[in-house]
mmCIF file of C-alpha atoms in Angstrom:
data_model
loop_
_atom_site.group_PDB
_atom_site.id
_atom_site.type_symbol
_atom_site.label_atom_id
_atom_site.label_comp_id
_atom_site.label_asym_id
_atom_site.label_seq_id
_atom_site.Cartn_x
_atom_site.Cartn_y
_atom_site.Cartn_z
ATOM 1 C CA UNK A 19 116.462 -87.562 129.650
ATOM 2 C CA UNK A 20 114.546 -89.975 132.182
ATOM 3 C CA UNK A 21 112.534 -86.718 133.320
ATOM 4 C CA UNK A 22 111.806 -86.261 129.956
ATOM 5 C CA UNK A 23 110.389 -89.827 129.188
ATOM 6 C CA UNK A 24 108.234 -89.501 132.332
ATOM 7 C CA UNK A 25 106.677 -86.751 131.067
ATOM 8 C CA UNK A 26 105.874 -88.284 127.946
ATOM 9 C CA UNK A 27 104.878 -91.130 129.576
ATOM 10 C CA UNK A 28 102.474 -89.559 132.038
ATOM 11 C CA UNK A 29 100.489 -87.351 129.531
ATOM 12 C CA UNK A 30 100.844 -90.513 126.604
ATOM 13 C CA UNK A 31 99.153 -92.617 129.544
ATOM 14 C CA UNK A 32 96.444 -89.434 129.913
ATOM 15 C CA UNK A 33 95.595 -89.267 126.211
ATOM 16 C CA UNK A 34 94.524 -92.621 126.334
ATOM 17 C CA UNK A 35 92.707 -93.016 129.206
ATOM 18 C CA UNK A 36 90.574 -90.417 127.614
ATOM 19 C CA UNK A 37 90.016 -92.107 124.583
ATOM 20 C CA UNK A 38 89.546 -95.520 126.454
ATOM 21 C CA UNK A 39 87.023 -93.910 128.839
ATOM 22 C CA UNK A 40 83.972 -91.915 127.516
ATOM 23 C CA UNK A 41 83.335 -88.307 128.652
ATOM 24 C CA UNK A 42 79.991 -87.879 130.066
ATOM 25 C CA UNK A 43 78.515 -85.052 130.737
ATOM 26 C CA UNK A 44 76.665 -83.574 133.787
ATOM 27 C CA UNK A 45 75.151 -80.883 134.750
ATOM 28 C CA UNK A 46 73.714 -78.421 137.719
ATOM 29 C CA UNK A 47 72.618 -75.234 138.874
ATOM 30 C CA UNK A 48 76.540 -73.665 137.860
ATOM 31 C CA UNK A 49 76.334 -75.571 134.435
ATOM 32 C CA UNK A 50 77.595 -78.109 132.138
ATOM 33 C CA UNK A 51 80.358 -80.056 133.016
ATOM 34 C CA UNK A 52 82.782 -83.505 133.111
ATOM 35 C CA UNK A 53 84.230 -85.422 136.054
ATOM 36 C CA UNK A 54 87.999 -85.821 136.315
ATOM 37 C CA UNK A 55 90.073 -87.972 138.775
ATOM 38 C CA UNK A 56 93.102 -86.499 140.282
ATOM 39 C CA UNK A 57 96.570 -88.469 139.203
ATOM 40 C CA UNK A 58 99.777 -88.677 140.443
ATOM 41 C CA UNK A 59 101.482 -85.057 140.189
ATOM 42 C CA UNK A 60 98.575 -83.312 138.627
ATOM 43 C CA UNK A 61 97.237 -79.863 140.612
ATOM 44 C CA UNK A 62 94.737 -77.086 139.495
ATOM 45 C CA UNK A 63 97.245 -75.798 136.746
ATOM 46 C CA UNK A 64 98.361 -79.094 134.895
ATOM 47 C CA UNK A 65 94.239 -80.113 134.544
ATOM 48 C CA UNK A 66 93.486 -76.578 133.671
ATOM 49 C CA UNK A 67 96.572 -76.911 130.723
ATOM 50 C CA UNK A 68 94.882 -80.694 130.044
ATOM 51 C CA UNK A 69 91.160 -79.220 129.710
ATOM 52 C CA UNK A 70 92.259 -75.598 128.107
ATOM 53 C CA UNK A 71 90.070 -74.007 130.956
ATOM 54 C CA UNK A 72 91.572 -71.776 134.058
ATOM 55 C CA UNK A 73 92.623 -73.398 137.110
ATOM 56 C CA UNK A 74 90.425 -70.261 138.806
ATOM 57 C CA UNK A 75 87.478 -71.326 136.788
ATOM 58 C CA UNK A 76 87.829 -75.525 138.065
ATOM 59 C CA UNK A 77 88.499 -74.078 141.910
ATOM 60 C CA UNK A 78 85.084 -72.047 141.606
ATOM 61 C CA UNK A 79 82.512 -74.352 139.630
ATOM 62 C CA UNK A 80 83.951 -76.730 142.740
ATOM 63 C CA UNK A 81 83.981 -74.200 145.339
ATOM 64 C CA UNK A 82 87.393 -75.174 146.308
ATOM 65 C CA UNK A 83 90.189 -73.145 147.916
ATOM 66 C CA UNK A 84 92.954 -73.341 145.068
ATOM 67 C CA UNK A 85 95.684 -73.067 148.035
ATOM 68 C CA UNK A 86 94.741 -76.325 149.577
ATOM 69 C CA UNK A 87 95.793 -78.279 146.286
ATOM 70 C CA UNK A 88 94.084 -81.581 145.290
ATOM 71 C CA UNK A 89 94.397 -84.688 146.699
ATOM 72 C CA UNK A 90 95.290 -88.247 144.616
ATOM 73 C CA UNK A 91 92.044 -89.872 143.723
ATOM 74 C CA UNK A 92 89.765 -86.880 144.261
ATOM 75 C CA UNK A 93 87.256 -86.481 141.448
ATOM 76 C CA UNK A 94 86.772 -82.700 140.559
ATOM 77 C CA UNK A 95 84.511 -81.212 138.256
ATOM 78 C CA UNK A 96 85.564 -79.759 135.274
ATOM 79 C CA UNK A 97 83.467 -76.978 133.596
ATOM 80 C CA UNK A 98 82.529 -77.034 130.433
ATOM 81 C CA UNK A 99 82.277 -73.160 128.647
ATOM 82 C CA UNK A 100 82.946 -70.870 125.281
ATOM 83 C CA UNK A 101 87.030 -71.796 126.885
ATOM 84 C CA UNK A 102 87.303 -75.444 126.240
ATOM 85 C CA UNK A 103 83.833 -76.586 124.638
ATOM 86 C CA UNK A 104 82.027 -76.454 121.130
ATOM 87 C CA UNK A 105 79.023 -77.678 120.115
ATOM 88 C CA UNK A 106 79.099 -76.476 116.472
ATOM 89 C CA UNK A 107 82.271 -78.263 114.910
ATOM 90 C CA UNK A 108 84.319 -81.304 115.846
ATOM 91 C CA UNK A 109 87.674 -80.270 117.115
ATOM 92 C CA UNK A 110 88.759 -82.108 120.519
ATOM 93 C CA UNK A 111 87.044 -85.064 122.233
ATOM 94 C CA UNK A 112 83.282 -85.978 122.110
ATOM 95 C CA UNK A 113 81.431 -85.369 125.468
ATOM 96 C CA UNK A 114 78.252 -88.181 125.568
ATOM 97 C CA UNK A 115 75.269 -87.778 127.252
ATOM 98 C CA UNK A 116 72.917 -90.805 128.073
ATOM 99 C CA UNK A 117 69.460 -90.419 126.792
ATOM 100 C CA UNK A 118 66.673 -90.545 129.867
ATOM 101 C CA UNK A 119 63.460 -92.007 130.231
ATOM 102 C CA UNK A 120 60.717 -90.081 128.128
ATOM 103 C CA UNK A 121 63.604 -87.432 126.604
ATOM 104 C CA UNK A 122 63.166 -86.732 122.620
ATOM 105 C CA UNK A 123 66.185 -84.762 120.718
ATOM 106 C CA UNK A 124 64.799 -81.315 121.407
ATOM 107 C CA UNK A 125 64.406 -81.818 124.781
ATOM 108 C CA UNK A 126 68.424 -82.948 124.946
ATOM 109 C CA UNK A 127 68.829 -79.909 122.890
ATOM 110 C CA UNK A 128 67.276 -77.345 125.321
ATOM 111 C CA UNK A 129 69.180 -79.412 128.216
ATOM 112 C CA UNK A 130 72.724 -78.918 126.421
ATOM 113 C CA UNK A 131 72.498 -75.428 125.691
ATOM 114 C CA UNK A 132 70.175 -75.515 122.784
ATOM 115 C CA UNK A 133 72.821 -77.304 120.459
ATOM 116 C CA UNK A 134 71.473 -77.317 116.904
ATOM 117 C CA UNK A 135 68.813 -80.753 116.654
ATOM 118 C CA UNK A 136 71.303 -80.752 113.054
ATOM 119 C CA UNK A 137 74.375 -81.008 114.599
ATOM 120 C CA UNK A 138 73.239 -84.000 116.934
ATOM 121 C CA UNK A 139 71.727 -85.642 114.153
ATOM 122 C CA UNK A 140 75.082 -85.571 112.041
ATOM 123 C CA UNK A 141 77.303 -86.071 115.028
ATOM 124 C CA UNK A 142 75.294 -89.223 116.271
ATOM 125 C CA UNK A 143 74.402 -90.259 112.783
ATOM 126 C CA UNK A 144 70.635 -90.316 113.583
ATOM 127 C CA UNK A 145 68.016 -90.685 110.379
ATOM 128 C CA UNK A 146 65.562 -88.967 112.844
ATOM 129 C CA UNK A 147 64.782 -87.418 116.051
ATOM 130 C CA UNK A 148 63.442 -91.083 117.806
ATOM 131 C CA UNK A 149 66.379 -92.063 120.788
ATOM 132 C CA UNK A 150 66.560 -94.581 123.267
ATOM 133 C CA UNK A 151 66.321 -94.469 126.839
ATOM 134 C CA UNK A 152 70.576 -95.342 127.797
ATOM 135 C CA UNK A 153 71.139 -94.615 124.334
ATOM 136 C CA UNK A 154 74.549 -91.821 124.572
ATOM 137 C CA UNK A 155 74.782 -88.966 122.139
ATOM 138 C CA UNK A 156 77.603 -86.903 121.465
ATOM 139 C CA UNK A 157 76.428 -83.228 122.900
ATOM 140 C CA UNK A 158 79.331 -81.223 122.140
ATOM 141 C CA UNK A 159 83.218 -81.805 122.115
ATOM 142 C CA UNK A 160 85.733 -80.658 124.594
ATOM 143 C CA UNK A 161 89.373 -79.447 124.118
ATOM 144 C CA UNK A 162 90.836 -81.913 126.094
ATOM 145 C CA UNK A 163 94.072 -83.027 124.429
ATOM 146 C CA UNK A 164 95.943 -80.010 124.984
ATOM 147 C CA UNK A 165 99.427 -81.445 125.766
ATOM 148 C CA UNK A 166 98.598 -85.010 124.798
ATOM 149 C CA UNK A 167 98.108 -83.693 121.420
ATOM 150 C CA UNK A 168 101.010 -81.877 121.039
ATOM 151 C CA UNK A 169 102.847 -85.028 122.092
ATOM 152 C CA UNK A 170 101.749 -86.994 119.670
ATOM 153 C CA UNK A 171 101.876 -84.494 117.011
ATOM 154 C CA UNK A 172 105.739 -85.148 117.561
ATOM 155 C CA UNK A 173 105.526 -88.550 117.807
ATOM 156 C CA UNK A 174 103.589 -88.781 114.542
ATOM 157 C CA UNK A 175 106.107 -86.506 112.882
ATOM 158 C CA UNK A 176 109.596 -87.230 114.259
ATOM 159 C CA UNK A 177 111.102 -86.392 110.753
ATOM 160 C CA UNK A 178 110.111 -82.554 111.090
ATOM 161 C CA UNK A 179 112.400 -82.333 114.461
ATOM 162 C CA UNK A 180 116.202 -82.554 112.689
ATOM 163 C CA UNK A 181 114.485 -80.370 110.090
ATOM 164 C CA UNK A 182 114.357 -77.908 112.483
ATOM 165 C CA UNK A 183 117.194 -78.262 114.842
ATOM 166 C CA UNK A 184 120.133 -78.995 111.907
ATOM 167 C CA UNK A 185 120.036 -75.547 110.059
ATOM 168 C CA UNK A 186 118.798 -73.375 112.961
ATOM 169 C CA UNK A 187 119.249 -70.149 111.362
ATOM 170 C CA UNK A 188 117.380 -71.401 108.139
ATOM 171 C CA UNK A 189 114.381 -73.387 109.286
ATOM 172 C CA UNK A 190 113.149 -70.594 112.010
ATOM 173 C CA UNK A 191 113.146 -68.465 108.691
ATOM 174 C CA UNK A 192 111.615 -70.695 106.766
ATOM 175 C CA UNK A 193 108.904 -71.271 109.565
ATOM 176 C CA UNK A 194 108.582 -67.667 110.076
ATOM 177 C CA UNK A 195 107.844 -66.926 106.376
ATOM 178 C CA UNK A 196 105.193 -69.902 106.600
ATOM 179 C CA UNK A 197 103.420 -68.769 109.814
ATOM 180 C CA UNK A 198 103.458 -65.156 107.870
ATOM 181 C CA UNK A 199 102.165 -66.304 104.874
ATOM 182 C CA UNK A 200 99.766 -69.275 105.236
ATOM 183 C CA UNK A 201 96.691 -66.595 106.798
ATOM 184 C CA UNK A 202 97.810 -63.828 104.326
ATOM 185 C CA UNK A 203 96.527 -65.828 101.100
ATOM 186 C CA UNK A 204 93.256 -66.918 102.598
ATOM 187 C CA UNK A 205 92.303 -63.514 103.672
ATOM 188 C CA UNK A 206 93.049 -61.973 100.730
ATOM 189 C CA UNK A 207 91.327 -64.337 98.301
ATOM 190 C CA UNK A 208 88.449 -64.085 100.680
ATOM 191 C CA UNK A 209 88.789 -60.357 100.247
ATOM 192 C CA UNK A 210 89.646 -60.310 96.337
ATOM 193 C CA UNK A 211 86.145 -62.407 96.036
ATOM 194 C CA UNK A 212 84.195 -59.737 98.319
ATOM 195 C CA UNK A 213 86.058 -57.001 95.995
ATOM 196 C CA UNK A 214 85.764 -58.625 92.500
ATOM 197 C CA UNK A 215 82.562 -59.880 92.702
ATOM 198 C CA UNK A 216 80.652 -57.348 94.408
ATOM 199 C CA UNK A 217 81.158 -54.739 92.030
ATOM 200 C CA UNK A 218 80.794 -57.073 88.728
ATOM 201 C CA UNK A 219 78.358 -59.499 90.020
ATOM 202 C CA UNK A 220 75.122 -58.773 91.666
ATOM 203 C CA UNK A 221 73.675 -62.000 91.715
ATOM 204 C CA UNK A 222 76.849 -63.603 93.058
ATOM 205 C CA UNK A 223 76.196 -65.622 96.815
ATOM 206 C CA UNK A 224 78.678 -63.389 98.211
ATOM 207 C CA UNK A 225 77.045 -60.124 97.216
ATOM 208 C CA UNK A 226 73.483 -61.883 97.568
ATOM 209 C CA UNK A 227 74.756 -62.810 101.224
ATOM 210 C CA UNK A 228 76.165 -58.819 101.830
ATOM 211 C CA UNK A 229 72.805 -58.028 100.612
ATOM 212 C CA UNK A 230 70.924 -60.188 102.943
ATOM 213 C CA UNK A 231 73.235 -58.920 105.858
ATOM 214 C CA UNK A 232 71.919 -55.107 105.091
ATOM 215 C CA UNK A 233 68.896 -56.209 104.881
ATOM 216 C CA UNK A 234 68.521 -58.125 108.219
ATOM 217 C CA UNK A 235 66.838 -61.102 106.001
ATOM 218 C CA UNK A 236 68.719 -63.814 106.579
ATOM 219 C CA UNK A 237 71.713 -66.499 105.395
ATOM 220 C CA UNK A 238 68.842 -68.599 104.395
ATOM 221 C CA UNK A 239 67.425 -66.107 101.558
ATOM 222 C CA UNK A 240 68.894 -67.463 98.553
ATOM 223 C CA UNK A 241 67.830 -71.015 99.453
ATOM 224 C CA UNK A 242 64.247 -69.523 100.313
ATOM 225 C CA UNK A 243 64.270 -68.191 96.433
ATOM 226 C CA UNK A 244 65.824 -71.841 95.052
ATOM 227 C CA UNK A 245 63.011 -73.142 96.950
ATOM 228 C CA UNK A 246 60.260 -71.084 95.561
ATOM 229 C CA UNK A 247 61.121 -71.351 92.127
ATOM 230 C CA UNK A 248 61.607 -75.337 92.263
ATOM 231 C CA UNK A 249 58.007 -76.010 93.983
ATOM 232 C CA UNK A 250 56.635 -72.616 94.385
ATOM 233 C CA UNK A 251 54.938 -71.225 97.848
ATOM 234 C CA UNK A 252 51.570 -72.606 98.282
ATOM 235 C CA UNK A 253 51.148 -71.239 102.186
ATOM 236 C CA UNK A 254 50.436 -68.420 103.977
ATOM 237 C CA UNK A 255 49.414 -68.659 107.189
ATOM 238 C CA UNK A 256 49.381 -66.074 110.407
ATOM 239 C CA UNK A 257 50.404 -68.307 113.510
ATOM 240 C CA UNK A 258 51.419 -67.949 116.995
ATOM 241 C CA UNK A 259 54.974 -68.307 117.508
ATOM 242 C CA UNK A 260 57.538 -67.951 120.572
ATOM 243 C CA UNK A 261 61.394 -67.979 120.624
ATOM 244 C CA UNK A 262 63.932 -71.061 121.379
ATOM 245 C CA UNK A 263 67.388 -69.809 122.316
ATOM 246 C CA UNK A 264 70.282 -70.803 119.771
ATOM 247 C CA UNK A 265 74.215 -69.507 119.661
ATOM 248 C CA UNK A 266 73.724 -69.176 115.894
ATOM 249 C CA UNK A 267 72.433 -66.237 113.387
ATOM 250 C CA UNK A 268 73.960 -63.516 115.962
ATOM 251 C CA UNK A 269 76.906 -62.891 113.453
ATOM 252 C CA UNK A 270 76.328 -64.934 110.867
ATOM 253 C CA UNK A 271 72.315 -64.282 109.768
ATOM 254 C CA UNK A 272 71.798 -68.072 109.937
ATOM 255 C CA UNK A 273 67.926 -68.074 111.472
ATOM 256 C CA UNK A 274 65.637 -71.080 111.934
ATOM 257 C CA UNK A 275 62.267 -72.335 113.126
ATOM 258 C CA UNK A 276 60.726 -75.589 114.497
ATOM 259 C CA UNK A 277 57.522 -76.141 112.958
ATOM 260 C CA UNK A 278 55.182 -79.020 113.004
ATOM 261 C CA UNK A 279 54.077 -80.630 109.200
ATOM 262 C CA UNK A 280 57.003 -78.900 107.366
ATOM 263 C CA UNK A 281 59.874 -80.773 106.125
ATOM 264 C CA UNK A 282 63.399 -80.125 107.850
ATOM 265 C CA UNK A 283 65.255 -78.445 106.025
ATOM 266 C CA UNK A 284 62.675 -76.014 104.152
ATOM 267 C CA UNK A 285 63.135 -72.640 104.256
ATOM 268 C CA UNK A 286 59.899 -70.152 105.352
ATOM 269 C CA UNK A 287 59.822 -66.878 105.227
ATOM 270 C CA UNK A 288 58.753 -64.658 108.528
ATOM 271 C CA UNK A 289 57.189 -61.599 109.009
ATOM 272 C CA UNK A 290 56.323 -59.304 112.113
ATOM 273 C CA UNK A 291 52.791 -58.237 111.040
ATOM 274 C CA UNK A 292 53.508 -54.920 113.212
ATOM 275 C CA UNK A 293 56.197 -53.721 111.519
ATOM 276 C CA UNK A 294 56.465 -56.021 108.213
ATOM 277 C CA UNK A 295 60.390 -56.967 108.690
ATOM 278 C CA UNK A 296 60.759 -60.616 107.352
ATOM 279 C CA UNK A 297 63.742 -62.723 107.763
ATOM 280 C CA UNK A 298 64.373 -66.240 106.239
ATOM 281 C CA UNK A 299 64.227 -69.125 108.524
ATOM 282 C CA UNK A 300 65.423 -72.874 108.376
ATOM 283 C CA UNK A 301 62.762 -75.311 109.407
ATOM 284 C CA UNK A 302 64.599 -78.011 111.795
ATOM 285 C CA UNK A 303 61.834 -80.119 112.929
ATOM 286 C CA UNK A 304 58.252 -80.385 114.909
ATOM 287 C CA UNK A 305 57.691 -78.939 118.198
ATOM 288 C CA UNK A 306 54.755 -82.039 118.783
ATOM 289 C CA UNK A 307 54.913 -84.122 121.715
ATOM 290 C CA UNK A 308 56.143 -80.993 124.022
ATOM 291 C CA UNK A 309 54.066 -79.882 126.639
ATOM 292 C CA UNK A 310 55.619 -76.463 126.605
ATOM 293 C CA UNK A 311 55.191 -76.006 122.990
ATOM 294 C CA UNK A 312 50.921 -76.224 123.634
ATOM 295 C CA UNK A 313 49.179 -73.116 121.761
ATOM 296 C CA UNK A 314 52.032 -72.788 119.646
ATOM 297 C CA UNK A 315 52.272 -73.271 116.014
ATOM 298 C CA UNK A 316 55.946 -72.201 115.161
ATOM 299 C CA UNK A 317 59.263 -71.435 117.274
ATOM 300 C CA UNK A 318 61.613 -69.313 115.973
ATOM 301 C CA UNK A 319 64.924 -68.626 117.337
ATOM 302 C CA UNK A 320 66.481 -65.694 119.215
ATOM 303 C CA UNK A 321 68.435 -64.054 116.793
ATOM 304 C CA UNK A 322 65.543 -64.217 114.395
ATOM 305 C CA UNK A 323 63.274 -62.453 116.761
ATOM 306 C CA UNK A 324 65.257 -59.927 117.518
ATOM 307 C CA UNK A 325 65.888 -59.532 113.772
ATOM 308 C CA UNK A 326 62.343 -58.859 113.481
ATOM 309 C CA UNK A 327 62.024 -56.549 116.526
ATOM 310 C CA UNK A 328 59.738 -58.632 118.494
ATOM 311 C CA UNK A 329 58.795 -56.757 121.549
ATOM 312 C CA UNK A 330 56.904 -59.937 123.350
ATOM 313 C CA UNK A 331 59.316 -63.381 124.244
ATOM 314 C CA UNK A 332 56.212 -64.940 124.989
ATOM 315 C CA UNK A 333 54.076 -65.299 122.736
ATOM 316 C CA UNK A 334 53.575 -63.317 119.452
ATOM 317 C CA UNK A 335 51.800 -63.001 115.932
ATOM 318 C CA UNK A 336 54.087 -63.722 112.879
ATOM 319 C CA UNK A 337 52.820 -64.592 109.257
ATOM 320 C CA UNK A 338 54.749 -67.452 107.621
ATOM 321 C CA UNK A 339 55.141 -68.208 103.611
ATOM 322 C CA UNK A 340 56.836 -71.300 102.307
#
């Protein structure tokens, strides 16, 4: 029992010293990652449990010999990958950076992995792209409450433990049935939309969407034809573009641009003059005020580029209607 209630002391005591300390994070030429301070007991297999990553993975981004153990006090660094770290939703802790002298929103994007300019904005609550020098933005969050969180998932709900250990027999049923059951009715009334409405409805946003995904278009279509017939397209222009690297619109046809003049959050439409594909693009801000971005009239991203079969990463010809 007094085992026990060390345990739960020791990992209570971690949980909060992560929410009483912020997680910054750092980077360099391995990658992103956060500093952690070795504690009483803790080795390469309790952190990697803490930060959901593999002890193998922490002994190589620190070039470490995993035999030798760690050392009370030590700071190691812990990496920070597709394991244990999102930057599109907001499951586990937030992981800050501080905001440099001279640095603008895209250019902590491109330093972060390209994390959507959106997704800062709504994390950070920022009205616009203007920052602070020693101003610190959530970049991404980490899944660092493994164990902590399961502890005080139990101490939040101590009435679900007799539940469970009184009628044995019973409640592992019971839990059973609900651990069968809760994913069954979500993916089939995901699949009885698909079904239903595909064959009844062609104008439906799920059928519109399967349409778009044949068609290599884009997510963004429908909103592109909204668009239009609120306030009509007025331009069409053939500009110089180049490519900005983004995790999104591999899987999910979700393309977008940076453009300078255009509202974010319009949709354009983009065509490859050489072979006349077009996708549908979401507009995310200007590209002003970057030396890189000099000749340049419109960025699009990855995904959308190689949606259009872009043979140059440089630079390239692509028309643009809006």
């Amino acid at each position: 029992m007094k085992k026990y209630l060390l345990a739960l002391f020791l990992i209570f005591s971690t949980y909060l010293s992560f929410a009483q300390n912020q997680l910054q994070v750092q980077s360099n030429e391995k990658g992103l990652y956060i500093m952690h301070t070795v504690s009483p007991k803790e080795n390469f297999y309790s952190i990697g449990r803490l930060y959901s990553i593999s002890p193998k993975d922490i002994a190589a981004f620190n070039s470490v010999d995993m035999s030798k153990g760690l050392s009370i006090g030590q700071t190691v660094m812990i990496p920070l990958n597709s394991s244990n770290f999102s930057q599109t939703t907001e499951k586990g802790l937030p992981v800050y950076y501080k905001v440099g002298d001279k640095e603008g929103l895209l250019k902590i994007s491109q330093k972060h992995n390209n994390v959507l300019l959106s997704n800062l904005r709504e994390w950070n609550n920022l009205k616009s792209d203007v920052v602070s020098t020693g101003q610190k933005l959530i970049v991404g969050y980490v899944n660092a409450t493994g164990q902590p969180q399961a502890t005080v998932a139990k101490s939040e709900a101590p009435k679900q433990e007799p539940v469970v250990s009184k009628p044995a027999p019973p409640t592992t049923e019971a839990k059973s049935d609900v651990a069968e059951k809760k994913p069954e009715p979500i993916v089939e009334k995901k699949q009885d939309v698909v079904e239903t409405k595909k064959p009844q409805q062609n104008t439906s946003s799920v059928s519109d969407n399967q349409q778009v995904a044949i068609s290599g278009a884009g997510y963004f279509k429908g909103q592109f034809d909204q668009q239009s017939k609120k306030i009509g397209t007025n331009k069409d222009l053939t500009v110089t573009s180049s490519i900005f690297k983004t995790a999104s619109g591999w899987q999910d046809a979700k393309y977008y641009a940076l453009m300078d003049n255009v509202e974010p959050g319009t949709i354009i439409r983009v065509s490859n003059p050489d072979n006349n594909k077009a996708i549908f693009a979401k507009v995310l801000g200007e590209m002003s005020g970057i030396r890189q971005n000099q000749g340049l009239e419109v960025r699009i991203s990855n995904a959308a580029a190689s949606a259009l079969n872009v043979s140059d990463t440089d630079k390239f010809i692509v028309k643009v209607n809006y």
